[in-house]
Amino acid sequence: MNKYEFSREHQEEIYVSPREIDEAHKRAKKVLLNPILLEDFPNYRDWEEDQAYVDKLKEKFKRDAVGSSPEEVESAKLGEIFEAIIFEQIELSNWLGENANTIQPSDYDDIINKVDCIVEIEESPTSTSHLALAMDVTISGHFGDKFAHIKKSIDTGELTKIKYFATDAGNFKGEKSLIPSVVIAVDRPTLFSMIKAWTQKDQKALAEHPAQVKILEEIRIQLSAFAKYAESVGKPRLVEVYQHSLAIVEKIITEKEITEKQFKEAHGDDFLDAIRFNAVHLADRL
């Protein structure tokens, strides 16, 4: 069994205890502790207004969470854990190649523009490409609202906008637009396998974890489908953006030596298959 592969039979046997989930959730909170701050954009006349609006929404979320069922509470924790593992392992384990860095968006862009993680991929010393990854870790596997949001962004010709953006290198600070978004999710067995390795601090297992194959396949499927849909609705500029991003992802796949057989095997994941269905359905809506 080579890297990125594992037994589905073994995967289904993985159990993560409530204690392990709580432990992983505490760690996730620390990993996701440094979002871009709106106060660092004093040149934005409306940053204080945006901050007040975000604070109001966060208070509403807290009130709405009161009385949540144990299952809903666990799902919320798993969502943050998944986001933190992806955020960390893209850099530590090169899940999206050696030139990928992660940036935690502001709470404003997280809530308003539906961006959970910004991936910055350096193509050359003088060129940087940005992919905004919108992550969904719901157990239901229904992604209708996510794809409706992406469809609307293509129809309007805008794609994703990150209002408060700053590169890690500090060479850009401001608003970024025309950023392609993708939905990222894995099924519960895969997620539990990731959490088990994470709580055990098994970096080798995480570096070789097949979740990265599933994530790359989800990104590849969506960028291809969205390019097709953008072409069908007469948005040539967006087609160019999607195709450029897809070329970057294809290069990463080649460099990581991931085979089509491994991608095919990844399609046993219900969430990946649901994403593929939604993306293909969108692309075929001519």
PDB file of C-alpha atoms in Angstrom:
ATOM      1  CA  MET A   1       0.000   0.000   0.000  1.00  0.00           C
ATOM      2  CA  ASN A   2       1.686   3.245  -1.137  1.00  0.00           C
ATOM      3  CA  LYS A   3       1.172   6.753   0.134  1.00  0.00           C
ATOM      4  CA  TYR A   4      -2.292   8.333  -0.236  1.00  0.00           C
ATOM      5  CA  GLU A   5      -3.872   4.848  -0.089  1.00  0.00           C
ATOM      6  CA  PHE A   6      -5.474   2.998   2.776  1.00  0.00           C
ATOM      7  CA  SER A   7      -7.928   0.183   3.374  1.00  0.00           C
ATOM      8  CA  ARG A   8     -11.569   1.310   3.408  1.00  0.00           C
ATOM      9  CA  GLU A   9     -12.252  -1.629   5.687  1.00  0.00           C
ATOM     10  CA  HIS A  10      -9.691  -0.245   8.142  1.00  0.00           C
ATOM     11  CA  GLN A  11     -11.083   3.251   7.692  1.00  0.00           C
ATOM     12  CA  GLU A  12     -14.580   2.184   8.739  1.00  0.00           C
ATOM     13  CA  GLU A  13     -13.275   0.758  12.012  1.00  0.00           C
ATOM     14  CA  ILE A  14     -11.903   4.103  13.212  1.00  0.00           C
ATOM     15  CA  TYR A  15     -13.625   5.488  16.289  1.00  0.00           C
ATOM     16  CA  VAL A  16     -12.952   8.894  17.796  1.00  0.00           C
ATOM     17  CA  SER A  17     -14.113   9.338  21.362  1.00  0.00           C
ATOM     18  CA  PRO A  18     -15.827  12.479  22.724  1.00  0.00           C
ATOM     19  CA  ARG A  19     -12.655  13.124  24.720  1.00  0.00           C
ATOM     20  CA  GLU A  20     -10.550  13.029  21.543  1.00  0.00           C
ATOM     21  CA  ILE A  21     -12.993  15.349  19.789  1.00  0.00           C
ATOM     22  CA  ASP A  22     -12.814  17.824  22.679  1.00  0.00           C
ATOM     23  CA  GLU A  23      -9.019  17.601  22.705  1.00  0.00           C
ATOM     24  CA  ALA A  24      -8.848  18.162  18.954  1.00  0.00           C
ATOM     25  CA  HIS A  25     -11.333  21.035  19.197  1.00  0.00           C
ATOM     26  CA  LYS A  26      -9.204  22.844  21.780  1.00  0.00           C
ATOM     27  CA  ARG A  27      -6.209  22.490  19.492  1.00  0.00           C
ATOM     28  CA  ALA A  28      -8.263  23.682  16.507  1.00  0.00           C
ATOM     29  CA  LYS A  29      -9.204  26.843  18.393  1.00  0.00           C
ATOM     30  CA  LYS A  30      -5.500  27.608  18.839  1.00  0.00           C
ATOM     31  CA  VAL A  31      -4.693  26.934  15.175  1.00  0.00           C
ATOM     32  CA  LEU A  32      -7.492  29.268  14.054  1.00  0.00           C
ATOM     33  CA  LEU A  33      -6.564  32.025  16.470  1.00  0.00           C
ATOM     34  CA  ASN A  34      -5.055  34.537  14.038  1.00  0.00           C
ATOM     35  CA  PRO A  35      -7.537  35.735  11.435  1.00  0.00           C
ATOM     36  CA  ILE A  36      -6.931  38.910   9.457  1.00  0.00           C
ATOM     37  CA  LEU A  37      -8.105  41.810  11.644  1.00  0.00           C
ATOM     38  CA  LEU A  38     -10.330  44.568  10.304  1.00  0.00           C
ATOM     39  CA  GLU A  39      -8.622  47.110  12.564  1.00  0.00           C
ATOM     40  CA  ASP A  40      -5.457  46.579  10.524  1.00  0.00           C
ATOM     41  CA  PHE A  41      -7.208  48.342   7.615  1.00  0.00           C
ATOM     42  CA  PRO A  42      -7.605  51.875   9.024  1.00  0.00           C
ATOM     43  CA  ASN A  43      -7.679  53.236   5.474  1.00  0.00           C
ATOM     44  CA  TYR A  44     -11.063  51.524   5.008  1.00  0.00           C
ATOM     45  CA  ARG A  45     -13.658  54.098   6.025  1.00  0.00           C
ATOM     46  CA  ASP A  46     -16.231  51.423   6.835  1.00  0.00           C
ATOM     47  CA  TRP A  47     -14.089  48.933   8.757  1.00  0.00           C
ATOM     48  CA  GLU A  48     -15.641  49.872  12.111  1.00  0.00           C
ATOM     49  CA  GLU A  49     -19.121  49.500  10.635  1.00  0.00           C
ATOM     50  CA  ASP A  50     -18.181  46.081   9.252  1.00  0.00           C
ATOM     51  CA  GLN A  51     -16.744  45.044  12.629  1.00  0.00           C
ATOM     52  CA  ALA A  52     -19.929  46.070  14.424  1.00  0.00           C
ATOM     53  CA  TYR A  53     -22.003  44.076  11.944  1.00  0.00           C
ATOM     54  CA  VAL A  54     -19.809  40.987  12.392  1.00  0.00           C
ATOM     55  CA  ASP A  55     -19.988  41.297  16.182  1.00  0.00           C
ATOM     56  CA  LYS A  56     -23.776  41.501  15.957  1.00  0.00           C
ATOM     57  CA  LEU A  57     -23.941  38.371  13.789  1.00  0.00           C
ATOM     58  CA  LYS A  58     -21.593  36.444  16.083  1.00  0.00           C
ATOM     59  CA  GLU A  59     -23.794  37.266  19.066  1.00  0.00           C
ATOM     60  CA  LYS A  60     -26.806  36.026  17.109  1.00  0.00           C
ATOM     61  CA  PHE A  61     -24.971  32.784  16.290  1.00  0.00           C
ATOM     62  CA  LYS A  62     -24.265  32.293  20.002  1.00  0.00           C
ATOM     63  CA  ARG A  63     -27.935  32.806  20.894  1.00  0.00           C
ATOM     64  CA  ASP A  64     -29.041  30.448  18.143  1.00  0.00           C
ATOM     65  CA  ALA A  65     -26.620  27.809  19.427  1.00  0.00           C
ATOM     66  CA  VAL A  66     -28.266  27.749  22.850  1.00  0.00           C
ATOM     67  CA  GLY A  67     -30.297  24.577  23.160  1.00  0.00           C
ATOM     68  CA  SER A  68     -28.500  22.842  20.297  1.00  0.00           C
ATOM     69  CA  SER A  69     -28.660  19.060  20.373  1.00  0.00           C
ATOM     70  CA  PRO A  70     -25.519  17.060  21.251  1.00  0.00           C
ATOM     71  CA  GLU A  71     -25.297  16.022  17.592  1.00  0.00           C
ATOM     72  CA  GLU A  72     -25.359  19.666  16.457  1.00  0.00           C
ATOM     73  CA  VAL A  73     -22.722  20.630  18.995  1.00  0.00           C
ATOM     74  CA  GLU A  74     -20.499  17.775  17.848  1.00  0.00           C
ATOM     75  CA  SER A  75     -20.960  18.727  14.187  1.00  0.00           C
ATOM     76  CA  ALA A  76     -19.902  22.296  14.956  1.00  0.00           C
ATOM     77  CA  LYS A  77     -16.788  21.047  16.713  1.00  0.00           C
ATOM     78  CA  LEU A  78     -15.950  18.677  13.864  1.00  0.00           C
ATOM     79  CA  GLY A  79     -16.314  21.552  11.425  1.00  0.00           C
ATOM     80  CA  GLU A  80     -13.709  23.648  13.223  1.00  0.00           C
ATOM     81  CA  ILE A  81     -11.398  20.658  13.634  1.00  0.00           C
ATOM     82  CA  PHE A  82     -11.587  19.854   9.931  1.00  0.00           C
ATOM     83  CA  GLU A  83     -10.910  23.469   9.011  1.00  0.00           C
ATOM     84  CA  ALA A  84      -7.907  23.623  11.371  1.00  0.00           C
ATOM     85  CA  ILE A  85      -6.376  20.379  10.075  1.00  0.00           C
ATOM     86  CA  ILE A  86      -6.701  21.529   6.467  1.00  0.00           C
ATOM     87  CA  PHE A  87      -5.305  24.966   7.336  1.00  0.00           C
ATOM     88  CA  GLU A  88      -2.315  23.423   9.111  1.00  0.00           C
ATOM     89  CA  GLN A  89      -1.529  20.470   6.849  1.00  0.00           C
ATOM     90  CA  ILE A  90      -1.568  22.419   3.592  1.00  0.00           C
ATOM     91  CA  GLU A  91       1.642  23.970   4.896  1.00  0.00           C
ATOM     92  CA  LEU A  92       3.104  21.317   7.190  1.00  0.00           C
ATOM     93  CA  SER A  93       2.471  18.386   4.839  1.00  0.00           C
ATOM     94  CA  ASN A  94       2.324  20.185   1.470  1.00  0.00           C
ATOM     95  CA  TRP A  95      -1.169  18.847   0.790  1.00  0.00           C
ATOM     96  CA  LEU A  96      -1.494  21.355  -2.059  1.00  0.00           C
ATOM     97  CA  GLY A  97       2.131  21.282  -3.084  1.00  0.00           C
ATOM     98  CA  GLU A  98       5.346  22.794  -1.778  1.00  0.00           C
ATOM     99  CA  ASN A  99       4.472  26.365  -2.787  1.00  0.00           C
ATOM    100  CA  ALA A 100       1.107  26.638  -1.027  1.00  0.00           C
ATOM    101  CA  ASN A 101       0.544  28.832   2.030  1.00  0.00           C
ATOM    102  CA  THR A 102      -2.622  29.296   4.051  1.00  0.00           C
ATOM    103  CA  ILE A 103      -4.073  32.566   5.274  1.00  0.00           C
ATOM    104  CA  GLN A 104      -6.936  32.765   7.744  1.00  0.00           C
ATOM    105  CA  PRO A 105      -9.492  35.274   6.462  1.00  0.00           C
ATOM    106  CA  SER A 106     -11.123  37.943   8.582  1.00  0.00           C
ATOM    107  CA  ASP A 107     -14.330  37.100  10.408  1.00  0.00           C
ATOM    108  CA  TYR A 108     -16.041  39.464   7.972  1.00  0.00           C
ATOM    109  CA  ASP A 109     -14.951  37.519   4.884  1.00  0.00           C
ATOM    110  CA  ASP A 110     -15.605  34.226   6.659  1.00  0.00           C
ATOM    111  CA  ILE A 111     -19.215  35.142   7.437  1.00  0.00           C
ATOM    112  CA  ILE A 112     -20.154  37.529   4.627  1.00  0.00           C
ATOM    113  CA  ASN A 113     -18.127  36.209   1.677  1.00  0.00           C
ATOM    114  CA  LYS A 114     -18.146  32.547   2.752  1.00  0.00           C
ATOM    115  CA  VAL A 115     -14.366  32.119   2.743  1.00  0.00           C
ATOM    116  CA  ASP A 116     -13.004  29.766   5.412  1.00  0.00           C
ATOM    117  CA  CYS A 117      -9.432  29.517   4.164  1.00  0.00           C
ATOM    118  CA  ILE A 118      -7.322  31.388   1.644  1.00  0.00           C
ATOM    119  CA  VAL A 119      -4.691  29.338  -0.145  1.00  0.00           C
ATOM    120  CA  GLU A 120      -1.844  31.335  -1.650  1.00  0.00           C
ATOM    121  CA  ILE A 121       0.081  29.420  -4.301  1.00  0.00           C
ATOM    122  CA  GLU A 122       3.304  30.952  -5.566  1.00  0.00           C
ATOM    123  CA  GLU A 123       3.914  30.130  -9.217  1.00  0.00           C
ATOM    124  CA  SER A 124       7.155  32.075  -9.526  1.00  0.00           C
ATOM    125  CA  PRO A 125       9.105  34.717  -7.570  1.00  0.00           C
ATOM    126  CA  THR A 126       7.162  37.429  -9.392  1.00  0.00           C
ATOM    127  CA  SER A 127       3.707  35.845  -9.635  1.00  0.00           C
ATOM    128  CA  THR A 128       1.201  34.673  -7.033  1.00  0.00           C
ATOM    129  CA  SER A 129      -2.101  32.888  -7.595  1.00  0.00           C
ATOM    130  CA  HIS A 130      -4.845  32.785  -4.980  1.00  0.00           C
ATOM    131  CA  LEU A 131      -7.485  30.128  -4.421  1.00  0.00           C
ATOM    132  CA  ALA A 132     -10.216  30.722  -1.861  1.00  0.00           C
ATOM    133  CA  LEU A 133     -11.408  27.459  -0.390  1.00  0.00           C
ATOM    134  CA  ALA A 134     -14.877  27.418   1.159  1.00  0.00           C
ATOM    135  CA  MET A 135     -15.056  24.370   3.444  1.00  0.00           C
ATOM    136  CA  ASP A 136     -18.217  22.496   4.331  1.00  0.00           C
ATOM    137  CA  VAL A 137     -18.052  19.694   6.883  1.00  0.00           C
ATOM    138  CA  THR A 138     -21.732  19.056   7.435  1.00  0.00           C
ATOM    139  CA  ILE A 139     -22.685  15.430   7.943  1.00  0.00           C
ATOM    140  CA  SER A 140     -25.676  15.641   5.600  1.00  0.00           C
ATOM    141  CA  GLY A 141     -23.580  16.140   2.493  1.00  0.00           C
ATOM    142  CA  HIS A 142     -26.079  18.579   0.958  1.00  0.00           C
ATOM    143  CA  PHE A 143     -24.214  21.359  -0.821  1.00  0.00           C
ATOM    144  CA  GLY A 144     -27.058  23.055  -2.688  1.00  0.00           C
ATOM    145  CA  ASP A 145     -26.689  26.465  -1.027  1.00  0.00           C
ATOM    146  CA  LYS A 146     -22.910  26.448  -1.501  1.00  0.00           C
ATOM    147  CA  PHE A 147     -23.176  25.766  -5.213  1.00  0.00           C
ATOM    148  CA  ALA A 148     -26.049  28.212  -5.638  1.00  0.00           C
ATOM    149  CA  HIS A 149     -23.763  30.892  -4.190  1.00  0.00           C
ATOM    150  CA  ILE A 150     -20.968  29.951  -6.609  1.00  0.00           C
ATOM    151  CA  LYS A 151     -23.404  29.881  -9.547  1.00  0.00           C
ATOM    152  CA  LYS A 152     -24.621  33.361  -8.655  1.00  0.00           C
ATOM    153  CA  SER A 153     -21.045  34.654  -8.487  1.00  0.00           C
ATOM    154  CA  ILE A 154     -20.403  33.297 -12.003  1.00  0.00           C
ATOM    155  CA  ASP A 155     -23.701  34.646 -13.366  1.00  0.00           C
ATOM    156  CA  THR A 156     -22.839  38.133 -12.080  1.00  0.00           C
ATOM    157  CA  GLY A 157     -19.258  37.854 -13.331  1.00  0.00           C
ATOM    158  CA  GLU A 158     -17.791  38.620  -9.920  1.00  0.00           C
ATOM    159  CA  LEU A 159     -16.571  35.355  -8.346  1.00  0.00           C
ATOM    160  CA  THR A 160     -15.442  35.567  -4.725  1.00  0.00           C
ATOM    161  CA  LYS A 161     -14.327  38.876  -3.264  1.00  0.00           C
ATOM    162  CA  ILE A 162     -12.141  39.092  -0.172  1.00  0.00           C
ATOM    163  CA  LYS A 163     -12.585  42.570   1.224  1.00  0.00           C
ATOM    164  CA  TYR A 164      -9.869  42.329   3.884  1.00  0.00           C
ATOM    165  CA  PHE A 165      -6.885  40.592   2.363  1.00  0.00           C
ATOM    166  CA  ALA A 166      -3.205  40.622   3.274  1.00  0.00           C
ATOM    167  CA  THR A 167      -0.469  38.307   2.052  1.00  0.00           C
ATOM    168  CA  ASP A 168       1.831  36.515   4.475  1.00  0.00           C
ATOM    169  CA  ALA A 169       4.776  38.211   2.798  1.00  0.00           C
ATOM    170  CA  GLY A 170       3.208  41.595   3.444  1.00  0.00           C
ATOM    171  CA  ASN A 171       3.558  42.693  -0.182  1.00  0.00           C
ATOM    172  CA  PHE A 172      -0.182  43.232  -0.684  1.00  0.00           C
ATOM    173  CA  LYS A 173      -2.920  44.576   1.538  1.00  0.00           C
ATOM    174  CA  GLY A 174      -6.383  45.458   0.331  1.00  0.00           C
ATOM    175  CA  GLU A 175      -9.320  43.945  -1.494  1.00  0.00           C
ATOM    176  CA  LYS A 176      -8.955  40.899  -3.739  1.00  0.00           C
ATOM    177  CA  SER A 177     -11.565  40.006  -6.310  1.00  0.00           C
ATOM    178  CA  LEU A 178     -12.127  37.384  -9.007  1.00  0.00           C
ATOM    179  CA  ILE A 179     -10.990  34.586  -6.698  1.00  0.00           C
ATOM    180  CA  PRO A 180     -12.423  31.149  -7.531  1.00  0.00           C
ATOM    181  CA  SER A 181     -14.104  29.399  -4.616  1.00  0.00           C
ATOM    182  CA  VAL A 182     -14.431  25.662  -4.139  1.00  0.00           C
ATOM    183  CA  VAL A 183     -16.281  23.498  -1.642  1.00  0.00           C
ATOM    184  CA  ILE A 184     -14.143  21.126   0.419  1.00  0.00           C
ATOM    185  CA  ALA A 185     -15.539  18.219   2.447  1.00  0.00           C
ATOM    186  CA  VAL A 186     -14.785  14.616   3.393  1.00  0.00           C
ATOM    187  CA  ASP A 187     -16.962  11.904   4.852  1.00  0.00           C
ATOM    188  CA  ARG A 188     -16.969  11.065   8.538  1.00  0.00           C
ATOM    189  CA  PRO A 189     -14.675   7.991   8.321  1.00  0.00           C
ATOM    190  CA  THR A 190     -12.033  10.079   6.541  1.00  0.00           C
ATOM    191  CA  LEU A 191     -12.437  12.930   8.991  1.00  0.00           C
ATOM    192  CA  PHE A 192     -12.158  10.588  11.987  1.00  0.00           C
ATOM    193  CA  SER A 193      -8.998   9.108  10.483  1.00  0.00           C
ATOM    194  CA  MET A 194      -7.562  12.619  10.183  1.00  0.00           C
ATOM    195  CA  ILE A 195      -8.541  13.501  13.745  1.00  0.00           C
ATOM    196  CA  LYS A 196      -7.032  10.282  15.101  1.00  0.00           C
ATOM    197  CA  ALA A 197      -3.681  11.041  13.464  1.00  0.00           C
ATOM    198  CA  TRP A 198      -3.883  14.686  14.540  1.00  0.00           C
ATOM    199  CA  THR A 199      -4.579  13.967  18.212  1.00  0.00           C
ATOM    200  CA  GLN A 200      -1.776  11.370  18.222  1.00  0.00           C
ATOM    201  CA  LYS A 201       0.545  13.940  16.595  1.00  0.00           C
ATOM    202  CA  ASP A 202       1.311  11.391  13.878  1.00  0.00           C
ATOM    203  CA  GLN A 203       2.711  13.788  11.292  1.00  0.00           C
ATOM    204  CA  LYS A 204       3.836  10.971   8.993  1.00  0.00           C
ATOM    205  CA  ALA A 205       0.270   9.631   8.788  1.00  0.00           C
ATOM    206  CA  LEU A 206      -1.022  13.139   8.053  1.00  0.00           C
ATOM    207  CA  ALA A 207       1.662  13.769   5.424  1.00  0.00           C
ATOM    208  CA  GLU A 208       0.552  10.628   3.583  1.00  0.00           C
ATOM    209  CA  HIS A 209      -3.147  10.855   4.365  1.00  0.00           C
ATOM    210  CA  PRO A 210      -5.446  10.146   1.388  1.00  0.00           C
ATOM    211  CA  ALA A 211      -7.638  13.091   2.380  1.00  0.00           C
ATOM    212  CA  GLN A 212      -5.321  15.252   0.287  1.00  0.00           C
ATOM    213  CA  VAL A 213      -6.161  13.175  -2.783  1.00  0.00           C
ATOM    214  CA  LYS A 214      -9.863  13.701  -2.155  1.00  0.00           C
ATOM    215  CA  ILE A 215      -9.377  17.433  -1.644  1.00  0.00           C
ATOM    216  CA  LEU A 216      -7.339  17.825  -4.819  1.00  0.00           C
ATOM    217  CA  GLU A 217      -9.948  15.840  -6.740  1.00  0.00           C
ATOM    218  CA  GLU A 218     -12.736  18.030  -5.382  1.00  0.00           C
ATOM    219  CA  ILE A 219     -10.839  21.145  -6.418  1.00  0.00           C
ATOM    220  CA  ARG A 220     -10.051  19.752  -9.873  1.00  0.00           C
ATOM    221  CA  ILE A 221     -13.644  18.665 -10.496  1.00  0.00           C
ATOM    222  CA  GLN A 222     -15.075  22.010  -9.464  1.00  0.00           C
ATOM    223  CA  LEU A 223     -12.644  24.257 -11.323  1.00  0.00           C
ATOM    224  CA  SER A 224     -13.262  22.263 -14.498  1.00  0.00           C
ATOM    225  CA  ALA A 225     -17.046  22.342 -14.057  1.00  0.00           C
ATOM    226  CA  PHE A 226     -17.144  26.038 -13.182  1.00  0.00           C
ATOM    227  CA  ALA A 227     -15.019  26.894 -16.223  1.00  0.00           C
ATOM    228  CA  LYS A 228     -17.498  25.013 -18.388  1.00  0.00           C
ATOM    229  CA  TYR A 229     -20.458  26.778 -16.821  1.00  0.00           C
ATOM    230  CA  ALA A 230     -18.793  30.207 -17.115  1.00  0.00           C
ATOM    231  CA  GLU A 231     -18.232  29.552 -20.808  1.00  0.00           C
ATOM    232  CA  SER A 232     -21.864  28.515 -21.253  1.00  0.00           C
ATOM    233  CA  VAL A 233     -23.127  31.818 -19.799  1.00  0.00           C
ATOM    234  CA  GLY A 234     -20.707  33.969 -21.759  1.00  0.00           C
ATOM    235  CA  LYS A 235     -18.136  34.909 -19.127  1.00  0.00           C
ATOM    236  CA  PRO A 236     -14.795  34.561 -20.968  1.00  0.00           C
ATOM    237  CA  ARG A 237     -12.828  36.414 -18.260  1.00  0.00           C
ATOM    238  CA  LEU A 238     -14.013  33.916 -15.656  1.00  0.00           C
ATOM    239  CA  VAL A 239     -13.243  31.003 -17.946  1.00  0.00           C
ATOM    240  CA  GLU A 240      -9.670  32.290 -18.085  1.00  0.00           C
ATOM    241  CA  VAL A 241      -9.492  32.562 -14.278  1.00  0.00           C
ATOM    242  CA  TYR A 242     -10.816  29.040 -13.752  1.00  0.00           C
ATOM    243  CA  GLN A 243      -8.623  27.482 -16.429  1.00  0.00           C
ATOM    244  CA  HIS A 244      -5.549  29.208 -15.035  1.00  0.00           C
ATOM    245  CA  SER A 245      -6.332  27.928 -11.540  1.00  0.00           C
ATOM    246  CA  LEU A 246      -7.033  24.457 -12.912  1.00  0.00           C
ATOM    247  CA  ALA A 247      -3.634  24.424 -14.635  1.00  0.00           C
ATOM    248  CA  ILE A 248      -1.981  25.203 -11.292  1.00  0.00           C
ATOM    249  CA  VAL A 249      -3.856  22.347  -9.607  1.00  0.00           C
ATOM    250  CA  GLU A 250      -3.022  19.926 -12.426  1.00  0.00           C
ATOM    251  CA  LYS A 251       0.646  20.831 -12.020  1.00  0.00           C
ATOM    252  CA  ILE A 252       0.431  20.120  -8.271  1.00  0.00           C
ATOM    253  CA  ILE A 253      -1.171  16.742  -8.984  1.00  0.00           C
ATOM    254  CA  THR A 254       1.620  15.878 -11.414  1.00  0.00           C
ATOM    255  CA  GLU A 255       4.327  16.925  -8.977  1.00  0.00           C
ATOM    256  CA  LYS A 256       2.746  14.856  -6.201  1.00  0.00           C
ATOM    257  CA  GLU A 257       2.566  11.874  -8.585  1.00  0.00           C
ATOM    258  CA  ILE A 258      -1.062  11.136  -7.779  1.00  0.00           C
ATOM    259  CA  THR A 259      -2.513   8.676 -10.265  1.00  0.00           C
ATOM    260  CA  GLU A 260      -5.944   8.522 -11.884  1.00  0.00           C
ATOM    261  CA  LYS A 261      -6.400   5.166 -10.136  1.00  0.00           C
ATOM    262  CA  GLN A 262      -6.000   6.886  -6.771  1.00  0.00           C
ATOM    263  CA  PHE A 263      -8.481   9.571  -7.791  1.00  0.00           C
ATOM    264  CA  LYS A 264     -10.934   6.889  -8.881  1.00  0.00           C
ATOM    265  CA  GLU A 265     -10.589   5.133  -5.533  1.00  0.00           C
ATOM    266  CA  ALA A 266     -11.245   8.425  -3.748  1.00  0.00           C
ATOM    267  CA  HIS A 267     -14.756   8.480  -5.206  1.00  0.00           C
ATOM    268  CA  GLY A 268     -15.917   6.047  -2.540  1.00  0.00           C
ATOM    269  CA  ASP A 269     -16.254   9.123  -0.312  1.00  0.00           C
ATOM    270  CA  ASP A 270     -19.929  10.152  -0.181  1.00  0.00           C
ATOM    271  CA  PHE A 271     -19.068  13.826   0.251  1.00  0.00           C
ATOM    272  CA  LEU A 272     -16.700  13.893  -2.716  1.00  0.00           C
ATOM    273  CA  ASP A 273     -19.340  12.164  -4.823  1.00  0.00           C
ATOM    274  CA  ALA A 274     -21.963  14.704  -3.704  1.00  0.00           C
ATOM    275  CA  ILE A 275     -19.633  17.561  -4.642  1.00  0.00           C
ATOM    276  CA  ARG A 276     -18.986  15.971  -8.017  1.00  0.00           C
ATOM    277  CA  PHE A 277     -22.744  15.598  -8.610  1.00  0.00           C
ATOM    278  CA  ASN A 278     -23.412  19.238  -7.757  1.00  0.00           C
ATOM    279  CA  ALA A 279     -20.499  20.518  -9.854  1.00  0.00           C
ATOM    280  CA  VAL A 280     -21.386  18.437 -12.908  1.00  0.00           C
ATOM    281  CA  HIS A 281     -25.055  19.365 -12.537  1.00  0.00           C
ATOM    282  CA  LEU A 282     -24.088  23.039 -12.523  1.00  0.00           C
ATOM    283  CA  ALA A 283     -21.812  22.648 -15.545  1.00  0.00           C
ATOM    284  CA  ASP A 284     -24.555  20.901 -17.520  1.00  0.00           C
ATOM    285  CA  ARG A 285     -27.130  23.640 -16.860  1.00  0.00           C
ATOM    286  CA  LEU A 286     -26.820  25.319 -20.210  1.00  0.00           C
TER     287      LEU A 286
END
